[in-house]
């Protein structure tokens, strides 16, 4: 049976390591933060080539706290994209700021740097490029414009663990970067978790306080904070899984290559990572104007697919309040009508890709 993602398949390969790590936490009696989380933070910062990682309870909390640590608050504007998971935009409003959207580059489905400058106002404080699907956003021009206007850059790397841009890991490109460890992400916990990485010691210090009720030391609440702490069990699980991440990302890239070689001449629009970027393939997303017919025909042959995402943020009822009419972001809206995610996970059997490609070829003729 072909599955869109199979988290059990991965668990079976690391079961013994995971159970040993869980046993250590359960016997330690330290269930929130503590040594397992600290060890993971050290290893994850090293993986991202940053000085610090701060573990929190979700990717959404990571975005919220990164914005607060950057000093974003009411009256500020934060620029991001309309084609992302809803959490990116939600976090900006959690911080009390106003989301300002700019359209995507249709080739990458990430922020179009050429549209950034025109969206900047005297109130703009930060920019959140999203490395959507695991494809790094075009960070060089984004960073250049942000430096010129004194804006803080926060990467939304929730889908991009292991992606590389011009030889540098995502997470180390902006001032701060946010990761999600939601179970299905490239590096997934067995529950909710997230992290902010940064090389700025002051941001790291503020993040550590904000996630734990604003405490500088026990009972020393110097900031108004949150209960956004990472669970020790998740920290221990992530510590084990991080050791396997490079292999898993390599497997995802090999699967993408396999899809590419089988589907190259079908007329379907496949991912084309720009030169000098290494996609991490959290999702393998193709595009076709015939999306809904193809999706139904694949489903009829028991091939599951996904749509990430069927609506741009400004088209969602909850975000009509942003005040952007339909048609404002043509590339995002077009992508929302055309994108189709094919099965992708590290343990995906190559024979499944053969079968999927065989069916797709017959449908695309
Ligand atoms: C998953 C995701 C988030 C939110 O992470 P959670 O851990 O689910 O809170 C934020 N941004 C993007 C792009 C995501 O894919």
Coordinates of C-alpha atoms and ligand atoms in Angstrom, one line a residue, residues 58-60 63 84-85 87-88 130 156 158-159 180 182 185 192-193 309, ligand 1:
X58 CA 6.2 24.1 18.8
X59 CA 7.3 25.8 15.6
X60 CA 4.5 28.4 16.1
X63 CA 8.1 32.1 15.5
X84 CA 2.8 29.4 3.5
X85 CA 1.4 27.5 6.4
X87 CA 1.3 29.7 11.5
X88 CA 3.8 32.2 9.8
X130 CA 9.8 30.9 4.4
X156 CA 10.8 30.3 8.8
X158 CA 9.9 24.8 9.7
X159 CA 10.0 22.7 6.5
X180 CA 9.2 23.0 13.8
X182 CA 6.0 18.5 14.4
X185 CA 8.6 17.4 9.5
X192 CA 4.9 18.9 19.5
X193 CA 8.2 20.7 19.6
X309 CA -1.7 24.7 0.2
Ligands
LIG1 C1 4.8 23.4 10.5 C2 5.0 24.9 10.2 C3 5.0 25.9 11.2 C4 4.4 25.7 12.5 O1 5.1 24.7 13.3 P1 4.3 23.9 14.4 O2 5.3 23.1 15.0 O3 3.2 23.1 13.7 O4 3.7 24.9 15.3 C5 5.3 27.2 10.8 N1 5.7 27.5 9.5 C6 5.7 26.5 8.6 C7 6.1 26.9 7.2 C8 5.3 25.2 8.8 O5 5.4 24.3 7.9

